[in-house]
Amino acid sequence: MPLSVLAPAHPYFAQALLEWYPRHRRDLPWRHTRNPYAIWLSEVILQQTRVKQGLPYYLDFITTYPTVQDLAAAPEDEVLRHWQGLGYYSRARNMHHTAQQVVREYEGVFPDTYLDLLKLRGVGQYTAAAIASFAFGEKVAVLDGNVYRVLSRVFGITSDIAAPATRKEFQALADTLIPAAAPDEFNQAIMEFGAIQCTPIKPDCLFCPLQSQCYAFQHGMVQELPVKSKAKAGRTRYFHYIVLRHGDTLYLKKRTAKDIWQGLYDFALTETEAAELPAVELAATVADLGGSIATDRAEEPVLALRHVLSHQKVEARFHPVWLKQPLPAASLAASGLAPFTAEEAHDLPKPVLIANYIDKTWK
């Protein structure tokens, strides 16, 4: 539907949201500040994360790293450990690098315009718009999943929101709606409206202030909008973790390859095309790592855990292996493994999959 047809509805839209927002908004800490660092931190954490899940992480980060200088100076392993459980760990690494960039290139002061914010590493159009409007009052419309949903339903837009070209269409509409006098309030309002009123499933249409102007409601299309093509089915990967132990020592390594969980710690890993790892292959893998299996200890059960990511599913099996003697230094250097106590392993930044295994095994 061409935007010119929708133009008469525009005046009602912002007014309705700005009246609705003060009565219904959630009391969230980043809404009580114009500090661009705090706002940026909240936006990074809340990308692909629900508020209920992300709030404890925000409070932890803002307490542990109250300034961008504090975050920039922190070791990456420490930052990743605080991030553990949120997933999408590239966000944490980018966040850390961006903090260092702000300190190094901007003397610890965040850029104060949308275009300059886009120059920061990991800061895309949505995050830049959020910071620019919330911290500096710039008239630039935000566009996230909640906004797409509200706009597509109210204005009857049937374009596929998963298509990159669609962003321009929605951005053009959002830019016509945002009032110059209250860009920050409007952006907060439309996102909050999508989060708690115009929800993906069972939106509260009965008490919606935009009901009479909503194309989807008037045409029985609430469940059909927004249109979003399905992503390709993710692949399944089979991970066999070799949990090497000797005495009180546990061997882990830091993942360095450009793959999932880069920069986090896990065990020696063999990835296969099948769910099973034959005993002979397990023994050969241990030998390749420089270890010798202690045959005098009772065999421990293999624990299977599943971890679902956005584009892939990991079927993991953990194979406990007790060694006759510690791994030699040459083997550690070649494999990247390092010895840790259970307490030390607990403090390392790890994928949730590994953390869950350690919690189940060493309580």
Short mmCIF file of C-alpha atoms in Angstrom, two decimals:
data_model
loop_
_atom_site.label_atom_id
_atom_site.label_comp_id
_atom_site.label_asym_id
_atom_site.label_seq_id
_atom_site.Cartn_x
_atom_site.Cartn_y
_atom_site.Cartn_z
CA MET A 1 0.00 0.00 0.00
CA PRO A 2 1.51 3.35 -1.05
CA LEU A 3 2.43 5.68 1.78
CA SER A 4 0.41 8.53 0.23
CA VAL A 5 -2.78 6.54 0.89
CA LEU A 6 -1.80 6.20 4.54
CA ALA A 7 -0.94 9.85 5.12
CA PRO A 8 -4.26 10.81 6.78
CA ALA A 9 -3.57 8.38 9.64
CA HIS A 10 -0.24 9.96 10.53
CA PRO A 11 -1.43 12.71 12.91
CA TYR A 12 -3.27 10.20 15.09
CA PHE A 13 -0.35 7.81 15.38
CA ALA A 14 2.21 9.81 17.37
CA GLN A 15 -0.45 11.47 19.51
CA ALA A 16 -1.98 8.12 20.50
CA LEU A 17 1.39 6.58 21.38
CA LEU A 18 2.58 9.60 23.38
CA GLU A 19 -0.64 9.50 25.41
CA TRP A 20 -0.44 5.73 25.90
CA TYR A 21 3.23 5.54 26.89
CA PRO A 22 3.27 7.39 30.28
CA ARG A 23 0.42 5.23 31.55
CA HIS A 24 1.83 1.85 30.52
CA ARG A 25 5.63 2.02 30.28
CA ARG A 26 7.76 -0.28 32.39
CA ASP A 27 10.08 1.31 34.93
CA LEU A 28 13.52 0.39 33.54
CA PRO A 29 16.81 1.88 34.75
CA TRP A 30 18.10 3.03 31.35
CA ARG A 31 14.98 5.19 30.97
CA HIS A 32 16.12 7.40 33.84
CA THR A 33 19.31 8.63 32.21
CA ARG A 34 20.65 10.47 29.21
CA ASN A 35 24.10 9.01 29.69
CA PRO A 36 25.01 7.64 26.23
CA TYR A 37 27.23 4.95 27.75
CA ALA A 38 24.41 3.53 29.88
CA ILE A 39 21.96 3.74 26.98
CA TRP A 40 24.43 2.08 24.59
CA LEU A 41 25.09 -0.67 27.13
CA SER A 42 21.38 -1.39 27.51
CA GLU A 43 20.82 -1.49 23.75
CA VAL A 44 23.71 -3.90 23.15
CA ILE A 45 22.49 -6.23 25.89
CA LEU A 46 18.86 -6.10 24.76
CA GLN A 47 19.59 -6.95 21.13
CA GLN A 48 18.05 -10.40 20.63
CA THR A 49 17.41 -10.57 24.41
CA ARG A 50 14.17 -10.05 26.30
CA VAL A 51 14.06 -7.34 28.95
CA LYS A 52 13.41 -9.82 31.76
CA GLN A 53 16.52 -11.79 30.83
CA GLY A 54 18.69 -8.79 29.99
CA LEU A 55 17.95 -6.60 33.02
CA PRO A 56 20.16 -8.54 35.50
CA TYR A 57 23.02 -8.43 32.99
CA TYR A 58 22.61 -4.68 32.52
CA LEU A 59 22.67 -4.09 36.28
CA ASP A 60 25.74 -6.30 36.61
CA PHE A 61 27.61 -4.51 33.82
CA ILE A 62 26.73 -0.98 34.91
CA THR A 63 27.82 -1.86 38.47
CA THR A 64 31.02 -3.65 37.47
CA TYR A 65 31.91 -1.14 34.72
CA PRO A 66 30.25 2.17 35.66
CA THR A 67 32.08 4.12 32.92
CA VAL A 68 33.20 3.38 29.39
CA GLN A 69 36.78 3.70 30.63
CA ASP A 70 36.18 0.89 33.12
CA LEU A 71 34.80 -1.39 30.42
CA ALA A 72 37.60 -0.54 28.00
CA ALA A 73 40.26 -1.38 30.59
CA ALA A 74 38.76 -4.76 31.55
CA PRO A 75 40.31 -8.00 30.22
CA GLU A 76 38.23 -9.59 27.44
CA ASP A 77 37.95 -12.88 29.36
CA GLU A 78 36.41 -11.01 32.28
CA VAL A 79 33.89 -9.24 30.03
CA LEU A 80 32.91 -12.52 28.39
CA ARG A 81 32.47 -14.14 31.80
CA HIS A 82 30.00 -11.40 32.80
CA TRP A 83 28.23 -11.91 29.45
CA GLN A 84 27.97 -15.70 29.89
CA GLY A 85 24.44 -16.93 29.27
CA LEU A 86 23.32 -14.14 26.92
CA GLY A 87 24.62 -15.84 23.78
CA TYR A 88 25.72 -14.11 20.58
CA TYR A 89 29.15 -13.57 22.11
CA SER A 90 30.32 -11.46 19.17
CA ARG A 91 28.13 -8.72 20.68
CA ALA A 92 30.21 -8.81 23.86
CA ARG A 93 33.49 -8.71 21.96
CA ASN A 94 32.26 -5.84 19.78
CA MET A 95 31.01 -4.02 22.86
CA HIS A 96 34.43 -4.33 24.48
CA HIS A 97 36.20 -3.14 21.32
CA THR A 98 33.77 -0.24 20.94
CA ALA A 99 34.47 0.89 24.50
CA GLN A 100 38.18 0.87 23.70
CA GLN A 101 37.50 2.80 20.49
CA VAL A 102 35.52 5.48 22.36
CA VAL A 103 38.37 5.86 24.87
CA ARG A 104 41.10 5.78 22.25
CA GLU A 105 39.57 7.88 19.46
CA TYR A 106 36.99 10.03 21.27
CA GLU A 107 38.72 10.61 24.64
CA GLY A 108 36.02 8.62 26.42
CA VAL A 109 33.14 10.77 25.14
CA PHE A 110 30.50 9.16 22.92
CA PRO A 111 29.76 10.88 19.58
CA ASP A 112 26.57 12.93 19.86
CA THR A 113 25.06 12.52 16.38
CA TYR A 114 23.51 9.59 14.54
CA LEU A 115 26.02 9.69 11.67
CA ASP A 116 29.01 9.83 13.98
CA LEU A 117 27.67 7.04 16.17
CA LEU A 118 27.52 4.82 13.09
CA LYS A 119 31.32 5.06 12.90
CA LEU A 120 31.64 3.04 16.10
CA ARG A 121 32.36 -0.65 15.77
CA GLY A 122 29.27 -2.82 16.15
CA VAL A 123 26.91 0.16 16.21
CA GLY A 124 24.31 -0.26 13.48
CA GLN A 125 21.43 1.90 12.35
CA TYR A 126 19.06 0.88 15.15
CA THR A 127 21.56 1.33 18.00
CA ALA A 128 22.81 4.64 16.60
CA ALA A 129 19.25 5.92 16.32
CA ALA A 130 18.44 4.83 19.87
CA ILE A 131 21.48 6.54 21.38
CA ALA A 132 21.08 9.68 19.25
CA SER A 133 17.44 10.13 20.22
CA PHE A 134 17.52 8.96 23.86
CA ALA A 135 20.77 10.66 24.87
CA PHE A 136 20.88 13.68 22.56
CA GLY A 137 17.28 14.27 21.43
CA GLU A 138 18.08 13.86 17.72
CA LYS A 139 15.06 13.36 15.44
CA VAL A 140 15.91 9.93 14.04
CA ALA A 141 13.45 7.03 14.12
CA VAL A 142 14.39 3.65 15.54
CA LEU A 143 13.50 0.45 13.70
CA ASP A 144 13.49 -2.86 15.56
CA GLY A 145 11.24 -5.92 15.55
CA ASN A 146 8.62 -4.23 17.69
CA VAL A 147 8.50 -1.20 15.42
CA TYR A 148 8.23 -3.33 12.28
CA ARG A 149 5.27 -5.16 13.80
CA VAL A 150 3.39 -2.03 14.87
CA LEU A 151 3.91 -0.22 11.57
CA SER A 152 3.04 -3.21 9.40
CA ARG A 153 -0.21 -3.81 11.28
CA VAL A 154 -1.38 -0.23 11.68
CA PHE A 155 -0.55 0.78 8.11
CA GLY A 156 -1.16 -2.55 6.36
CA ILE A 157 2.34 -3.04 4.97
CA THR A 158 2.74 -6.52 3.50
CA SER A 159 6.39 -6.30 2.47
CA ASP A 160 8.60 -9.07 3.81
CA ILE A 161 10.44 -7.63 6.84
CA ALA A 162 13.17 -10.27 6.43
CA ALA A 163 14.13 -8.75 3.06
CA PRO A 164 16.94 -6.15 3.36
CA ALA A 165 15.27 -3.80 0.87
CA THR A 166 12.20 -3.55 3.09
CA ARG A 167 14.08 -1.55 5.70
CA LYS A 168 14.05 1.57 3.51
CA GLU A 169 10.27 1.36 3.16
CA PHE A 170 9.71 1.14 6.90
CA GLN A 171 12.37 3.74 7.69
CA ALA A 172 10.74 6.21 5.33
CA LEU A 173 7.40 5.74 7.08
CA ALA A 174 8.90 5.91 10.58
CA ASP A 175 10.69 9.14 9.68
CA THR A 176 7.37 10.75 8.73
CA LEU A 177 5.83 9.75 12.06
CA ILE A 178 8.43 10.86 14.58
CA PRO A 179 7.66 14.29 16.08
CA ALA A 180 10.51 16.80 16.27
CA ALA A 181 9.43 17.91 19.74
CA ALA A 182 9.70 14.48 21.36
CA PRO A 183 11.81 12.06 19.31
CA ASP A 184 13.12 10.21 22.36
CA GLU A 185 9.67 9.77 23.92
CA PHE A 186 8.19 8.64 20.60
CA ASN A 187 10.90 6.04 19.98
CA GLN A 188 10.52 4.65 23.49
CA ALA A 189 6.74 4.65 23.08
CA ILE A 190 6.56 2.76 19.79
CA MET A 191 9.00 0.08 20.97
CA GLU A 192 7.17 -0.32 24.28
CA PHE A 193 3.84 -0.44 22.46
CA GLY A 194 5.10 -3.33 20.34
CA ALA A 195 6.57 -5.09 23.36
CA ILE A 196 3.51 -5.07 25.64
CA GLN A 197 0.44 -4.03 23.58
CA CYS A 198 0.90 -4.98 19.92
CA THR A 199 2.60 -8.27 20.76
CA PRO A 200 3.44 -11.03 18.24
CA ILE A 201 0.86 -13.42 19.68
CA LYS A 202 -2.48 -12.35 21.19
CA PRO A 203 -2.06 -8.56 20.92
CA ASP A 204 -4.42 -6.52 23.10
CA CYS A 205 -6.52 -5.21 20.22
CA LEU A 206 -9.63 -4.74 22.34
CA PHE A 207 -8.06 -1.90 24.33
CA CYS A 208 -5.74 -0.57 21.62
CA PRO A 209 -5.81 3.23 21.17
CA LEU A 210 -5.04 2.75 17.46
CA GLN A 211 -7.79 0.20 16.86
CA SER A 212 -9.93 2.43 14.63
CA GLN A 213 -6.92 3.37 12.47
CA CYS A 214 -5.31 -0.10 12.41
CA TYR A 215 -5.43 -1.65 8.95
CA ALA A 216 -4.74 -5.16 10.26
CA PHE A 217 -7.55 -5.00 12.82
CA GLN A 218 -10.07 -3.54 10.38
CA HIS A 219 -9.22 -6.19 7.73
CA GLY A 220 -8.77 -9.23 9.97
CA MET A 221 -5.04 -9.47 9.26
CA VAL A 222 -3.57 -9.12 12.76
CA GLN A 223 -2.11 -12.63 12.73
CA GLU A 224 -0.86 -12.30 9.13
CA LEU A 225 1.21 -9.17 9.75
CA PRO A 226 4.04 -8.55 9.72
CA VAL A 227 5.06 -10.76 6.82
CA LYS A 228 8.35 -12.48 7.51
CA SER A 229 9.82 -15.24 5.37
CA LYS A 230 11.16 -18.20 7.29
CA ALA A 231 14.88 -18.58 7.72
CA LYS A 232 16.55 -21.68 6.34
CA ALA A 233 16.55 -24.63 8.68
CA GLY A 234 19.71 -24.71 10.74
CA ARG A 235 22.18 -27.56 10.53
CA THR A 236 22.86 -30.06 13.30
CA ARG A 237 26.42 -30.43 14.55
CA TYR A 238 27.73 -33.30 16.67
CA PHE A 239 30.28 -32.27 19.28
CA HIS A 240 32.19 -34.85 21.28
CA TYR A 241 33.93 -33.22 24.22
CA ILE A 242 36.84 -35.14 25.69
CA VAL A 243 36.84 -34.14 29.37
CA LEU A 244 40.44 -34.84 30.39
CA ARG A 245 41.15 -35.03 34.12
CA HIS A 246 44.07 -35.92 36.33
CA GLY A 247 43.71 -35.63 40.09
CA ASP A 248 42.14 -32.23 40.76
CA THR A 249 43.15 -30.93 37.33
CA LEU A 250 40.72 -30.32 34.49
CA TYR A 251 41.94 -29.46 30.98
CA LEU A 252 40.22 -26.78 28.91
CA LYS A 253 41.19 -24.60 25.96
CA LYS A 254 40.22 -21.24 24.56
CA ARG A 255 38.35 -21.30 21.27
CA THR A 256 40.23 -19.19 18.74
CA ALA A 257 38.70 -20.25 15.41
CA LYS A 258 36.14 -17.94 13.81
CA ASP A 259 33.24 -20.15 14.78
CA ILE A 260 30.59 -20.17 17.49
CA TRP A 261 31.82 -19.28 20.97
CA GLN A 262 35.06 -17.67 19.81
CA GLY A 263 37.08 -16.52 22.81
CA LEU A 264 35.29 -18.84 25.26
CA TYR A 265 36.69 -21.93 26.96
CA ASP A 266 35.66 -25.52 26.36
CA PHE A 267 37.14 -29.02 26.48
CA ALA A 268 39.12 -30.91 23.86
CA LEU A 269 36.65 -31.31 21.01
CA THR A 270 36.09 -33.75 18.18
CA GLU A 271 33.31 -32.88 15.75
CA THR A 272 31.81 -35.76 13.79
CA GLU A 273 29.07 -36.42 11.25
CA ALA A 274 27.32 -38.85 13.61
CA ALA A 275 25.98 -38.83 17.15
CA GLU A 276 28.24 -41.66 18.31
CA LEU A 277 31.99 -41.69 18.90
CA PRO A 278 33.39 -45.24 18.86
CA ALA A 279 35.67 -46.18 21.78
CA VAL A 280 38.60 -46.76 19.45
CA GLU A 281 38.30 -43.21 18.08
CA LEU A 282 38.03 -41.80 21.60
CA ALA A 283 41.23 -43.59 22.61
CA ALA A 284 43.01 -42.40 19.46
CA THR A 285 41.93 -38.79 20.15
CA VAL A 286 43.25 -38.96 23.71
CA ALA A 287 46.55 -40.36 22.41
CA ASP A 288 46.80 -37.59 19.81
CA LEU A 289 46.44 -35.10 22.66
CA GLY A 290 49.40 -36.70 24.43
CA GLY A 291 47.34 -38.47 27.07
CA SER A 292 47.20 -42.01 28.35
CA ILE A 293 43.91 -43.31 29.73
CA ALA A 294 43.94 -44.60 33.30
CA THR A 295 42.41 -48.05 32.91
CA ASP A 296 42.22 -48.69 36.65
CA ARG A 297 39.35 -46.24 37.12
CA ALA A 298 35.72 -47.18 36.57
CA GLU A 299 34.30 -45.89 33.30
CA GLU A 300 32.02 -42.91 33.82
CA PRO A 301 28.78 -42.40 31.89
CA VAL A 302 28.69 -40.16 28.83
CA LEU A 303 26.43 -37.15 29.32
CA ALA A 304 24.44 -35.88 26.35
CA LEU A 305 23.28 -32.23 26.19
CA ARG A 306 21.57 -30.28 23.43
CA HIS A 307 22.08 -26.60 22.72
CA VAL A 308 19.97 -24.73 20.15
CA LEU A 309 21.45 -21.63 18.51
CA SER A 310 19.83 -19.29 16.02
CA HIS A 311 21.11 -21.07 12.91
CA GLN A 312 22.33 -24.41 14.18
CA LYS A 313 21.73 -27.08 16.78
CA VAL A 314 24.55 -28.64 18.75
CA GLU A 315 24.19 -32.23 19.95
CA ALA A 316 26.98 -32.58 22.50
CA ARG A 317 28.33 -35.62 24.28
CA PHE A 318 30.77 -35.33 27.14
CA HIS A 319 33.25 -38.20 27.49
CA PRO A 320 34.98 -38.22 30.93
CA VAL A 321 38.58 -39.46 30.65
CA TRP A 322 40.94 -39.94 33.60
CA LEU A 323 44.62 -39.76 32.68
CA LYS A 324 47.47 -41.84 34.07
CA GLN A 325 49.63 -38.74 34.32
CA PRO A 326 49.33 -35.02 33.57
CA LEU A 327 49.56 -33.93 29.96
CA PRO A 328 53.16 -32.99 29.08
CA ALA A 329 54.03 -29.37 28.32
CA ALA A 330 54.65 -30.12 24.63
CA SER A 331 51.16 -31.61 24.30
CA LEU A 332 49.60 -28.60 26.01
CA ALA A 333 51.40 -26.25 23.66
CA ALA A 334 50.33 -28.23 20.60
CA SER A 335 46.67 -28.62 21.60
CA GLY A 336 46.04 -25.28 23.29
CA LEU A 337 44.78 -27.07 26.40
CA ALA A 338 45.65 -25.73 29.83
CA PRO A 339 45.21 -27.18 33.35
CA PHE A 340 42.61 -25.69 35.72
CA THR A 341 41.06 -26.61 39.02
CA ALA A 342 37.28 -26.97 39.11
CA GLU A 343 37.06 -23.59 40.87
CA GLU A 344 39.21 -21.93 38.22
CA ALA A 345 37.17 -23.54 35.45
CA HIS A 346 34.02 -22.15 37.02
CA ASP A 347 35.38 -18.60 36.71
CA LEU A 348 36.36 -18.92 33.03
CA PRO A 349 34.08 -17.49 30.33
CA LYS A 350 32.34 -20.53 28.86
CA PRO A 351 29.44 -21.40 26.56
CA VAL A 352 26.30 -22.17 28.55
CA LEU A 353 26.60 -25.75 27.31
CA ILE A 354 29.97 -26.15 29.07
CA ALA A 355 28.84 -24.27 32.17
CA ASN A 356 25.80 -26.54 32.48
CA TYR A 357 27.99 -29.63 32.23
CA ILE A 358 30.40 -28.38 34.89
CA ASP A 359 27.49 -27.46 37.16
CA LYS A 360 25.98 -30.91 36.74
CA THR A 361 29.28 -32.70 37.32
CA TRP A 362 31.08 -30.60 39.95
CA LYS A 363 28.57 -29.16 42.39
#
